[in-house]
Coordinates of N, CA and C and ligand atoms in Angstrom, one line a residue:
M79 N 14.4 4.3 -19.1 CA 13.7 4.1 -17.8 C 12.8 5.2 -17.5
N80 N 11.7 4.9 -16.8 CA 10.8 5.9 -16.3 C 11.6 7.0 -15.5
P81 N 11.5 8.3 -15.8 CA 12.3 9.3 -15.2 C 12.1 9.5 -13.7
Y82 N 10.9 9.3 -13.2 CA 10.7 9.4 -11.8 C 11.4 8.2 -11.0
I83 N 11.3 7.1 -11.6 CA 12.0 5.9 -11.0 C 13.5 6.2 -11.0
A84 N 14.0 6.6 -12.1 CA 15.4 6.9 -12.2 C 15.9 7.9 -11.2
E85 N 15.1 9.0 -11.0 CA 15.4 10.0 -10.1 C 15.4 9.5 -8.6
A86 N 14.4 8.6 -8.4 CA 14.3 8.1 -7.0 C 15.4 7.1 -6.7
V87 N 15.8 6.3 -7.7 CA 16.9 5.4 -7.5 C 18.2 6.2 -7.3
A88 N 18.4 7.2 -8.0 CA 19.6 8.0 -7.9 C 19.6 8.7 -6.5
A89 N 18.5 9.0 -6.0 CA 18.4 9.8 -4.7 C 18.4 8.9 -3.5
M90 N 18.0 7.7 -3.6 CA 17.6 6.9 -2.5 C 18.8 6.6 -1.5
D91 N 20.0 6.6 -2.0 CA 21.1 6.3 -1.0 C 21.3 7.4 0.0
K92 N 20.8 8.6 -0.4 CA 21.0 9.8 0.5 C 19.8 10.0 1.4
V93 N 18.8 9.1 1.3 CA 17.6 9.3 2.2 C 17.9 8.6 3.5
P94 N 17.9 9.3 4.6 CA 18.2 8.6 5.9 C 17.0 7.8 6.4
V95 N 17.3 6.6 6.9 CA 16.3 5.8 7.6 C 17.0 5.4 9.0
S96 N 16.4 6.0 10.0 CA 17.0 5.8 11.3 C 16.8 4.4 11.8
R97 N 17.9 3.8 12.3 CA 17.7 2.4 12.8 C 17.0 2.5 14.2
Y98 N 17.0 3.6 14.8 CA 16.2 3.8 16.1 C 14.7 3.9 15.8
E99 N 14.4 4.4 14.7 CA 13.0 4.6 14.4 C 12.4 3.4 13.7
H100 N 13.2 2.7 12.8 CA 12.6 1.6 12.0 C 12.2 0.5 12.9
P101 N 10.9 0.1 12.8 CA 10.4 -0.9 13.8 C 10.7 -2.4 13.5
G102 N 11.3 -2.7 12.4 CA 11.6 -4.1 12.2 C 10.9 -4.7 11.1
S103 N 10.8 -6.1 11.1 CA 10.4 -6.8 9.9 C 9.0 -6.6 9.3
W104 N 8.1 -6.1 10.2 CA 6.8 -5.9 9.7 C 6.7 -4.6 8.8
A105 N 7.6 -3.7 9.0 CA 7.6 -2.5 8.3 C 8.3 -2.7 6.9
M106 N 8.1 -1.8 6.0 CA 8.8 -1.9 4.7 C 10.3 -2.0 4.9
D107 N 11.0 -2.7 4.1 CA 12.4 -2.8 4.2 C 13.0 -1.4 4.1
P108 N 14.1 -1.2 4.8 CA 14.7 0.2 4.8 C 15.1 0.6 3.3
A109 N 15.5 -0.3 2.5 CA 15.8 0.2 1.1 C 14.6 0.6 0.4
S110 N 13.5 -0.1 0.6 CA 12.2 0.2 0.0 C 11.7 1.5 0.5
C111 N 11.9 1.8 1.8 CA 11.6 3.1 2.4 C 12.3 4.2 1.7
R112 N 13.6 4.0 1.5 CA 14.5 5.0 0.9 C 14.0 5.3 -0.6
F113 N 13.7 4.2 -1.3 CA 13.1 4.4 -2.6 C 11.8 5.2 -2.6
L114 N 11.0 4.8 -1.7 CA 9.6 5.4 -1.6 C 9.7 6.9 -1.3
A115 N 10.6 7.3 -0.4 CA 10.7 8.7 -0.1 C 11.3 9.4 -1.3
G116 N 12.3 8.8 -2.0 CA 12.8 9.4 -3.2 C 11.8 9.5 -4.3
F117 N 10.9 8.5 -4.4 CA 9.9 8.5 -5.4 C 8.8 9.6 -5.1
V118 N 8.4 9.7 -3.9 CA 7.5 10.8 -3.5 C 8.1 12.2 -3.9
R119 N 9.3 12.3 -3.6 CA 10.0 13.6 -3.9 C 10.1 13.8 -5.5
A120 N 10.5 12.8 -6.2 CA 10.6 12.9 -7.6 C 9.3 13.2 -8.3
L121 N 8.2 12.6 -7.8 CA 6.9 12.9 -8.4 C 6.4 14.3 -8.0
G122 N 6.9 14.8 -6.9 CA 6.3 16.0 -6.3 C 4.9 15.7 -5.8
A123 N 4.7 14.5 -5.3 CA 3.4 14.0 -4.9 C 3.0 14.9 -3.6
K124 N 1.8 15.3 -3.7 CA 1.2 16.1 -2.5 C 0.1 15.3 -1.8
K125 N -0.6 14.5 -2.6 CA -1.7 13.8 -2.1 C -1.5 12.3 -2.2
I126 N -1.5 11.7 -1.1 CA -1.1 10.2 -1.1 C -2.1 9.4 -0.3
I127 N -2.3 8.2 -0.7 CA -3.1 7.3 0.1 C -2.3 6.0 0.3
E128 N -2.4 5.5 1.5 CA -1.7 4.2 1.7 C -2.6 3.2 2.5
F129 N -2.4 1.9 2.2 CA -3.1 0.9 2.8 C -2.0 0.1 3.6
G130 N -2.1 0.2 4.9 CA -1.0 -0.4 5.8 C -0.2 0.7 6.4
S131 N -0.7 1.2 7.6 CA -0.1 2.3 8.3 C 1.1 1.8 9.0
G132 N 2.1 2.7 9.2 CA 3.3 2.3 10.0 C 4.4 3.2 9.7
F133 N 5.6 2.6 9.5 CA 6.8 3.4 9.3 C 6.8 4.2 7.9
S134 N 6.1 3.5 7.0 CA 6.0 4.1 5.6 C 5.3 5.4 5.7
T135 N 4.3 5.5 6.6 CA 3.5 6.8 6.8 C 4.5 7.9 7.1
L136 N 5.4 7.7 8.0 CA 6.3 8.7 8.5 C 7.3 9.1 7.3
M137 N 7.7 8.1 6.6 CA 8.7 8.3 5.5 C 8.0 9.2 4.5
M138 N 6.8 9.0 4.1 CA 6.1 9.7 3.1 C 5.7 11.1 3.6
A139 N 5.2 11.1 4.9 CA 4.7 12.4 5.4 C 5.9 13.4 5.5
R140 N 7.1 12.9 5.8 CA 8.2 13.9 5.9 C 8.5 14.5 4.5
E141 N 8.3 13.7 3.5 CA 8.5 14.2 2.1 C 7.5 15.3 1.7
I142 N 6.2 15.1 2.1 CA 5.2 16.0 1.6 C 5.0 17.2 2.5
A143 N 5.6 17.1 3.7 CA 5.4 18.2 4.7 C 5.6 19.6 4.2
P144 N 6.7 19.8 3.5 CA 7.0 21.2 3.1 C 6.0 21.7 2.0
L145 N 5.2 20.8 1.3 CA 4.4 21.2 0.2 C 3.0 21.8 0.7
E146 N 2.6 22.8 0.0 CA 1.2 23.3 0.3 C 0.1 22.3 0.0
N147 N -0.9 22.3 0.8 CA -2.1 21.4 0.6 C -1.7 20.0 0.5
N148 N -0.7 19.6 1.3 CA -0.3 18.2 1.4 C -1.4 17.4 2.2
Y149 N -1.5 16.1 1.8 CA -2.5 15.3 2.5 C -2.1 13.8 2.3
L150 N -2.1 13.1 3.4 CA -1.8 11.7 3.4 C -2.9 10.9 4.2
L151 N -3.7 10.1 3.5 CA -4.7 9.3 4.1 C -4.1 7.9 4.3
S152 N -4.1 7.5 5.6 CA -3.4 6.2 5.9 C -4.5 5.3 6.5
I153 N -4.7 4.2 5.8 CA -5.8 3.2 6.1 C -5.2 1.9 6.7
D154 N -5.7 1.4 7.7 CA -5.3 0.2 8.3 C -6.5 -0.6 8.7
S155 N -6.3 -2.0 8.7 CA -7.4 -2.8 9.1 C -7.4 -3.0 10.6
S156 N -6.3 -2.7 11.3 CA -6.2 -3.0 12.7 C -6.2 -1.7 13.5
P157 N -7.1 -1.6 14.5 CA -7.2 -0.5 15.4 C -5.8 -0.3 16.2
L158 N -5.3 -1.5 16.5 CA -4.0 -1.5 17.3 C -2.9 -0.9 16.5
Y159 N -2.7 -1.4 15.3 CA -1.5 -0.9 14.5 C -1.8 0.5 13.9
S160 N -3.0 0.8 13.7 CA -3.3 2.2 13.3 C -3.0 3.2 14.4
A161 N -3.3 2.8 15.6 CA -3.1 3.7 16.8 C -1.5 3.8 17.0
M162 N -0.8 2.7 16.8 CA 0.6 2.8 17.0 C 1.3 3.7 15.9
A163 N 0.8 3.5 14.7 CA 1.3 4.4 13.6 C 1.0 5.9 13.9
K164 N -0.2 6.1 14.4 CA -0.6 7.5 14.7 C 0.3 8.1 15.8
E165 N 0.5 7.2 16.8 CA 1.4 7.7 18.0 C 2.8 8.0 17.5
A166 N 3.3 7.2 16.6 CA 4.7 7.4 16.1 C 4.7 8.7 15.3
F167 N 3.7 8.9 14.5 CA 3.6 10.1 13.7 C 3.5 11.3 14.6
D168 N 2.5 11.3 15.5 CA 2.3 12.5 16.4 C 3.6 12.8 17.1
G169 N 4.3 11.8 17.5 CA 5.5 12.0 18.3 C 6.7 12.5 17.5
S170 N 6.6 12.4 16.2 CA 7.7 12.7 15.3 C 7.9 14.2 15.1
G171 N 6.9 15.0 15.4 CA 7.0 16.4 15.1 C 6.7 16.8 13.7
C172 N 6.5 15.8 12.8 CA 6.2 16.1 11.4 C 4.9 16.9 11.2
Q173 N 4.9 17.9 10.4 CA 3.8 18.8 10.3 C 2.8 18.5 9.1
A174 N 3.1 17.4 8.4 CA 2.2 17.1 7.3 C 0.8 16.8 7.8
K175 N -0.2 17.0 6.9 CA -1.6 16.7 7.2 C -1.8 15.2 7.0
V176 N -1.9 14.4 8.0 CA -2.0 13.0 7.9 C -3.3 12.5 8.7
E177 N -4.1 11.8 8.0 CA -5.4 11.3 8.6 C -5.3 9.7 8.7
F178 N -5.5 9.2 9.9 CA -5.5 7.8 10.0 C -6.9 7.3 10.1
R179 N -7.1 6.1 9.4 CA -8.5 5.6 9.4 C -8.4 4.1 9.5
V180 N -9.3 3.5 10.3 CA -9.4 2.1 10.4 C -10.5 1.6 9.6
A181 N -10.2 0.5 8.8 CA -11.3 -0.1 7.9 C -11.1 -1.6 7.9
P182 N -12.0 -2.3 8.5 CA -11.8 -3.8 8.6 C -11.8 -4.4 7.2
L183 N -11.1 -5.6 7.2 CA -11.1 -6.3 5.9 C -12.3 -7.3 5.9
R184 N -13.0 -7.3 4.8 CA -14.2 -8.1 4.7 C -14.3 -8.7 3.3
P185 N -14.8 -9.9 3.1 CA -14.9 -10.5 1.7 C -15.9 -9.7 0.9
R186 N -15.5 -9.4 -0.4 CA -16.4 -8.7 -1.3 C -16.1 -9.2 -2.7
F187 N -17.2 -9.3 -3.5 CA -17.0 -9.8 -4.9 C -16.5 -8.6 -5.8
Y188 N -15.5 -8.9 -6.6 CA -15.1 -8.0 -7.7 C -15.3 -8.9 -8.9
G189 N -16.4 -8.7 -9.6 CA -16.8 -9.6 -10.7 C -16.8 -11.0 -10.1
P190 N -16.1 -12.0 -10.7 CA -16.1 -13.4 -10.2 C -15.1 -13.6 -9.1
R191 N -14.4 -12.6 -8.7 CA -13.3 -12.8 -7.7 C -13.8 -12.3 -6.3
L192 N -13.8 -13.3 -5.3 CA -14.1 -12.9 -4.0 C -12.8 -12.5 -3.3
L193 N -12.7 -11.3 -2.9 CA -11.4 -10.8 -2.3 C -11.6 -10.1 -1.0
L194 N -10.6 -10.2 -0.2 CA -10.7 -9.4 1.1 C -10.5 -7.9 0.7
S195 N -11.4 -7.1 1.3 CA -11.4 -5.7 0.8 C -11.6 -4.8 2.1
Y196 N -10.9 -3.7 2.0 CA -11.0 -2.7 3.1 C -12.4 -2.1 3.1
S197 N -13.2 -2.2 4.2 CA -14.6 -1.7 4.2 C -14.5 -0.2 4.3
L198 N -14.8 0.5 3.3 CA -14.8 2.0 3.3 C -16.2 2.4 2.7
P199 N -16.7 3.6 3.1 CA -17.9 4.0 2.5 C -17.8 4.2 1.0
A200 N -18.8 3.8 0.3 CA -18.7 3.9 -1.2 C -18.5 5.4 -1.6
G201 N -17.6 5.6 -2.5 CA -17.3 6.9 -3.0 C -16.4 7.8 -2.2
L202 N -16.0 7.3 -1.0 CA -15.1 8.1 -0.1 C -13.7 8.4 -0.8
L203 N -13.1 7.4 -1.4 CA -11.8 7.6 -2.0 C -11.8 8.6 -3.1
E204 N -12.9 8.4 -4.0 CA -13.0 9.3 -5.1 C -13.2 10.7 -4.6
A205 N -14.0 10.9 -3.5 CA -14.3 12.2 -2.9 C -13.0 12.9 -2.4
L206 N -12.2 12.0 -1.8 CA -11.0 12.6 -1.2 C -9.8 12.8 -2.2
G207 N -9.9 12.1 -3.3 CA -8.8 12.2 -4.3 C -9.0 13.4 -5.1
P208 N -8.3 13.5 -6.3 CA -7.5 12.5 -6.8 C -6.1 12.4 -6.1
F209 N -5.6 11.2 -6.0 CA -4.3 11.0 -5.3 C -3.2 10.9 -6.4
D210 N -2.0 11.4 -6.0 CA -0.9 11.3 -6.9 C -0.2 9.9 -6.8
L211 N -0.4 9.4 -5.6 CA 0.3 8.1 -5.3 C -0.5 7.3 -4.3
A212 N -0.5 6.0 -4.5 CA -1.1 5.0 -3.6 C -0.1 4.0 -3.2
L213 N 0.1 3.7 -1.9 CA 1.0 2.7 -1.5 C 0.2 1.5 -1.0
I214 N 0.5 0.3 -1.5 CA -0.2 -0.9 -1.1 C 0.8 -1.7 -0.3
D215 N 0.6 -1.7 1.1 CA 1.4 -2.5 2.0 C 0.5 -3.1 3.1
A216 N -0.6 -3.7 2.6 CA -1.5 -4.4 3.6 C -0.8 -5.5 4.3
P217 N -1.4 -6.1 5.3 CA -0.7 -7.2 6.0 C 0.0 -8.2 5.1
H218 N 1.2 -8.7 5.5 CA 2.0 -9.6 4.7 C 1.2 -10.9 4.4
L219 N 0.2 -11.3 5.2 CA -0.4 -12.6 5.2 C -1.4 -12.7 4.0
D220 N -1.1 -12.1 2.9 CA -2.0 -12.2 1.8 C -3.3 -11.6 2.0
Y221 N -3.4 -10.6 2.8 CA -4.7 -10.0 3.1 C -4.9 -8.7 2.3
G222 N -5.9 -8.6 1.5 CA -6.4 -7.3 1.1 C -5.5 -6.6 0.0
R223 N -4.6 -7.3 -0.6 CA -3.7 -6.5 -1.5 C -4.3 -6.4 -2.9
E224 N -4.9 -7.5 -3.4 CA -5.4 -7.4 -4.8 C -6.5 -6.4 -4.9
S225 N -7.4 -6.4 -4.0 CA -8.6 -5.6 -4.1 C -8.3 -4.1 -4.0
V226 N -7.2 -3.7 -3.3 CA -7.0 -2.3 -3.1 C -6.8 -1.6 -4.5
F227 N -6.1 -2.3 -5.4 CA -5.9 -1.6 -6.7 C -7.2 -1.3 -7.4
Y228 N -8.2 -2.3 -7.3 CA -9.5 -2.0 -7.9 C -10.2 -0.9 -7.2
D229 N -10.0 -0.8 -5.9 CA -10.7 0.2 -5.1 C -10.1 1.6 -5.4
V230 N -8.8 1.7 -5.5 CA -8.2 3.0 -5.6 C -8.0 3.5 -7.0
F231 N -8.1 2.7 -8.0 CA -7.8 3.1 -9.4 C -8.5 4.4 -9.8
R232 N -9.8 4.4 -9.5 CA -10.6 5.6 -9.9 C -10.3 6.8 -9.1
A233 N -9.7 6.7 -7.9 CA -9.4 7.8 -7.1 C -8.0 8.3 -7.4
L234 N -7.3 7.6 -8.3 CA -5.9 8.0 -8.7 C -5.9 8.9 -9.8
A235 N -5.1 10.0 -9.8 CA -5.0 10.9 -10.9 C -4.4 10.2 -12.1
P236 N -4.9 10.5 -13.4 CA -4.2 10.0 -14.5 C -2.7 10.4 -14.5
G237 N -1.8 9.6 -14.7 CA -0.4 9.9 -14.5 C 0.0 9.6 -13.1
G238 N -0.9 9.2 -12.2 CA -0.5 8.9 -10.8 C 0.0 7.4 -10.8
Y239 N 0.6 7.1 -9.6 CA 1.3 5.8 -9.5 C 0.8 5.0 -8.3
V240 N 0.9 3.7 -8.4 CA 0.7 2.8 -7.3 C 2.1 2.2 -7.0
V241 N 2.5 2.1 -5.7 CA 3.7 1.4 -5.3 C 3.2 0.2 -4.5
L242 N 3.6 -1.0 -4.9 CA 3.2 -2.3 -4.2 C 4.5 -2.9 -3.6
D243 N 4.4 -3.1 -2.3 CA 5.5 -3.7 -1.6 C 5.5 -5.2 -1.7
D244 N 6.6 -5.9 -1.5 CA 6.8 -7.3 -1.5 C 6.4 -7.9 -2.9
A245 N 6.8 -7.2 -3.9 CA 6.3 -7.5 -5.3 C 7.0 -8.7 -5.9
N246 N 8.0 -9.3 -5.2 CA 8.7 -10.4 -5.8 C 7.9 -11.8 -5.5
R247 N 6.9 -11.8 -4.6 CA 6.3 -13.1 -4.2 C 5.5 -13.6 -5.4
E248 N 5.8 -14.8 -5.8 CA 5.2 -15.4 -7.0 C 3.7 -15.6 -6.9
D249 N 3.2 -16.3 -5.9 CA 1.8 -16.6 -5.8 C 0.9 -15.5 -5.3
M250 N 1.6 -14.4 -4.9 CA 0.8 -13.3 -4.3 C 1.0 -12.0 -5.2
E251 N 1.9 -11.2 -4.9 CA 2.0 -9.9 -5.6 C 2.2 -10.0 -7.1
R252 N 3.0 -11.0 -7.6 CA 3.2 -11.1 -9.0 C 1.9 -11.5 -9.7
A253 N 1.1 -12.4 -9.0 CA -0.2 -12.8 -9.5 C -1.2 -11.7 -9.5
Y254 N -1.1 -10.8 -8.5 CA -2.0 -9.7 -8.4 C -1.8 -8.7 -9.6
V255 N -0.5 -8.5 -9.9 CA -0.2 -7.6 -11.0 C -0.7 -8.2 -12.3
R256 N -0.5 -9.5 -12.4 CA -1.1 -10.1 -13.7 C -2.6 -9.9 -13.8
S257 N -3.3 -10.0 -12.7 CA -4.7 -9.8 -12.7 C -5.1 -8.3 -13.0
W258 N -4.3 -7.4 -12.4 CA -4.5 -6.0 -12.7 C -4.3 -5.7 -14.2
Q259 N -3.2 -6.3 -14.7 CA -3.0 -6.1 -16.2 C -4.1 -6.6 -17.0
A260 N -4.6 -7.8 -16.6 CA -5.8 -8.3 -17.4 C -7.0 -7.4 -17.2
A261 N -7.2 -6.8 -16.1 CA -8.3 -6.0 -15.8 C -8.3 -4.6 -16.5
Y262 N -7.1 -4.1 -16.6 CA -6.9 -2.7 -17.1 C -6.2 -2.6 -18.4
E263 N -5.6 -3.7 -18.8 CA -4.8 -3.7 -20.1 C -3.9 -2.5 -20.3
G264 N -4.1 -1.8 -21.4 CA -3.2 -0.7 -21.7 C -3.3 0.6 -20.8
A265 N -4.3 0.5 -19.9 CA -4.5 1.7 -19.1 C -3.5 1.8 -17.9
I266 N -2.7 0.7 -17.7 CA -1.7 0.8 -16.7 C -0.3 0.3 -17.2
D267 N 0.7 0.8 -16.6 CA 2.1 0.4 -17.0 C 2.9 -0.1 -15.8
P268 N 2.9 -1.4 -15.5 CA 3.6 -1.9 -14.3 C 5.1 -2.1 -14.6
I269 N 5.9 -1.8 -13.6 CA 7.3 -2.0 -13.7 C 7.7 -2.7 -12.4
L270 N 8.5 -3.8 -12.4 CA 8.9 -4.5 -11.2 C 10.4 -4.1 -10.9
L271 N 10.6 -3.6 -9.7 CA 12.0 -3.3 -9.3 C 12.4 -4.4 -8.3
E272 N 12.9 -5.5 -8.9 CA 13.1 -6.7 -8.2 C 14.2 -6.6 -7.1
G273 N 15.2 -5.7 -7.4 CA 16.4 -5.7 -6.5 C 16.2 -4.7 -5.3
I274 N 15.1 -4.1 -5.2 CA 14.9 -3.2 -4.0 C 14.1 -3.9 -2.9
G275 N 14.7 -4.1 -1.8 CA 14.0 -4.7 -0.7 C 13.4 -6.1 -1.1
N276 N 12.2 -6.3 -0.8 CA 11.5 -7.5 -1.2 C 10.8 -7.4 -2.6
G277 N 11.3 -6.4 -3.4 CA 10.7 -6.2 -4.6 C 9.6 -5.1 -4.5
L278 N 9.6 -4.1 -5.4 CA 8.6 -3.1 -5.5 C 8.0 -3.1 -6.8
G279 N 6.7 -3.1 -6.8 CA 5.9 -2.8 -8.1 C 5.6 -1.4 -8.2
V280 N 5.9 -0.8 -9.3 CA 5.6 0.6 -9.6 C 4.7 0.7 -10.8
I281 N 3.5 1.1 -10.6 CA 2.5 1.0 -11.6 C 1.9 2.3 -12.0
E282 N 2.1 2.7 -13.2 CA 1.5 4.1 -13.6 C 0.1 3.9 -14.1
K283 N -0.8 4.8 -13.7 CA -2.1 4.9 -14.3 C -2.0 5.8 -15.6
L284 N -2.2 5.2 -16.7 CA -2.1 6.0 -17.9 C -3.4 6.7 -18.3
S285 N -4.5 6.0 -18.1 CA -5.8 6.5 -18.5 C -6.9 5.8 -17.7
E286 N -8.1 6.4 -17.8 CA -9.3 5.8 -17.1 C -9.7 4.5 -17.9
A287 N -10.1 3.5 -17.3 CA -10.5 2.3 -18.0 C -11.2 1.3 -17.0
G288 N -11.9 0.3 -17.5 CA -12.4 -0.8 -16.9 C -12.9 -0.6 -15.4
P289 N -12.7 -1.6 -14.6 CA -12.0 -2.8 -14.8 C -12.9 -3.9 -15.4
A290 N -12.2 -4.8 -16.2 CA -12.8 -6.1 -16.6 C -12.2 -7.1 -15.7
Y291 N -12.9 -7.4 -14.6 CA -12.3 -8.3 -13.6 C -12.1 -9.7 -14.2
P292 N -10.8 -10.2 -14.1 CA -10.6 -11.5 -14.9 C -11.1 -12.7 -14.2
G293 N -11.6 -13.6 -15.0 CA -12.1 -14.9 -14.5 C -11.0 -15.8 -14.2
K294 N -9.9 -15.6 -14.9 CA -8.7 -16.5 -14.7 C -8.2 -16.4 -13.2
G295 N -8.1 -17.6 -12.6 CA -7.7 -17.6 -11.2 C -8.7 -17.2 -10.2
A296 N -10.0 -17.0 -10.6 CA -11.0 -16.4 -9.7 C -11.3 -17.5 -8.6
L297 N -11.3 -18.7 -9.0 CA -11.7 -19.7 -8.0 C -10.6 -19.8 -6.9
T298 N -9.4 -19.9 -7.3 CA -8.3 -20.0 -6.4 C -8.3 -18.7 -5.5
A299 N -8.4 -17.6 -6.1 CA -8.4 -16.3 -5.3 C -9.6 -16.3 -4.3
S300 N -10.7 -16.8 -4.7 CA -11.9 -16.8 -3.8 C -11.7 -17.8 -2.7
L301 N -11.1 -19.0 -3.0 CA -10.9 -19.9 -1.9 C -9.9 -19.4 -0.9
K302 N -8.9 -18.8 -1.4 CA -7.9 -18.1 -0.5 C -8.5 -17.1 0.4
T303 N -9.4 -16.3 -0.2 CA -10.1 -15.3 0.6 C -10.9 -15.9 1.7
L304 N -11.6 -17.0 1.4 CA -12.4 -17.6 2.5 C -11.4 -18.1 3.6
N305 N -10.3 -18.7 3.2 CA -9.4 -19.2 4.2 C -8.8 -18.1 5.0
N306 N -8.4 -17.0 4.3 CA -7.8 -15.9 5.0 C -8.8 -15.1 5.9
F307 N -10.0 -15.1 5.5 CA -11.0 -14.4 6.3 C -11.2 -15.3 7.6
G308 N -11.2 -16.6 7.5 CA -11.3 -17.4 8.6 C -10.1 -17.2 9.6
R309 N -8.9 -17.1 9.0 CA -7.7 -16.8 9.9 C -7.9 -15.5 10.6
L310 N -8.4 -14.5 9.8 CA -8.6 -13.1 10.4 C -9.6 -13.2 11.6
L311 N -10.6 -13.9 11.4 CA -11.7 -14.0 12.4 C -11.3 -14.8 13.7
F312 N -10.6 -15.9 13.4 CA -10.4 -16.8 14.5 C -9.0 -16.9 15.1
L313 N -8.0 -16.3 14.4 CA -6.7 -16.3 15.0 C -6.5 -14.9 15.6
P314 N -6.0 -14.9 16.9 CA -5.8 -13.6 17.5 C -4.7 -12.8 16.8
E315 N -4.9 -11.5 16.8 CA -4.0 -10.6 16.1 C -2.6 -10.7 16.8
E316 N -1.6 -10.8 15.9 CA -0.2 -10.9 16.5 C 0.1 -9.6 17.2
Q317 N 0.6 -9.7 18.4 CA 0.9 -8.5 19.2 C 2.3 -8.0 18.8
P318 N 2.5 -6.7 19.0 CA 3.8 -6.1 18.6 C 4.9 -6.7 19.5
E319 N 6.1 -6.8 19.0 CA 7.2 -7.3 19.8 C 7.5 -6.3 20.9
N320 N 7.8 -6.9 22.1 CA 8.2 -6.0 23.2 C 9.7 -5.6 23.0
T321 N 9.9 -4.3 22.7 CA 11.2 -3.9 22.4 C 11.9 -3.3 23.6
G322 N 11.2 -3.2 24.7 CA 11.7 -2.6 25.9 C 12.7 -3.6 26.6
D323 N 13.4 -3.2 27.6 CA 14.3 -4.0 28.4 C 13.6 -4.8 29.5
Ligands
SAM270 C1 3.3 -5.1 6.2 S1 2.8 -4.1 7.6 C2 3.4 -2.5 7.0 C3 2.9 -1.3 7.6 C4 3.6 0.0 7.0 N1 3.4 0.2 5.6 C5 5.1 0.1 7.4 O1 5.9 0.2 6.5 O2 5.4 0.0 8.6 C6 1.1 -4.1 7.1 C7 0.1 -4.4 8.2 O3 0.5 -5.3 9.1 C8 0.0 -5.1 10.4 N2 1.1 -5.2 11.3 C9 2.0 -4.2 11.6 N3 2.9 -4.7 12.5 C10 2.5 -5.9 12.8 C11 3.1 -6.9 13.6 N4 4.2 -6.7 14.4 N5 2.4 -8.1 13.7 C12 1.3 -8.3 13.0 N6 0.8 -7.4 12.1 C13 1.4 -6.3 12.0 C14 -0.7 -3.8 10.4 O4 -2.1 -3.9 10.4 C15 -0.2 -3.2 9.1 O5 -1.2 -2.5 8.4

């Protein structure tokens, strides 16, 4: 087994996840949060990027805080949820260097695949990297998850990792991983941890390569993108649950 994964699995039971802090079903599952924190520690990751700000931001920030030159770039498509994640982080007292950034999701072509993509200035991620770890936890509704890997790959250090949440879903994350394998072939090594939370994909970047964006499934992916972009534009953003009395 991959030694970092083994170390994280061995350590995860001892990682505390406060039920008072964990915001509920939109956040990563508590077991996934425990693994994630253990994995950041096992890797000795200092420089992290995530897509989907929230409770995961705090879990990872707490792990990197004691390390010199730590940095976590947390990107979200929603000004509302980005601000809520920032407020939670600022109130936590954690001293890690965390930068929150809002980037709207827009359709963009990756070869023949039209995908929802976080709009970021070209070259920004490469300029801020190389990152030791990237977390992909974009909105559950099939928004923006496949494209992130293509966007972040070059900004990831060789030997760096991507963690993908909700990796058990057949027509979504499992299909994205198959597309990434087709695009990068032997340059990546994906492992599925089916039994943790809703499944976690842990993907190691072995070397620089590609991508050769796959034609297989491109039409379905593109139609889904158009449908999802319509939902994004015309359905109002779900408001946070009122947890007060
Ligand atoms: C799956 S959530 C996870 C966020 C973060 N990684 C965490 O663990 O808390 C991903 C995205 O969903 C959106 N989101 C968060 N809470 C939400 C809610 N209650 N309703 C709708 N969307 C939400 C935010 O834009 C966020 O980036």
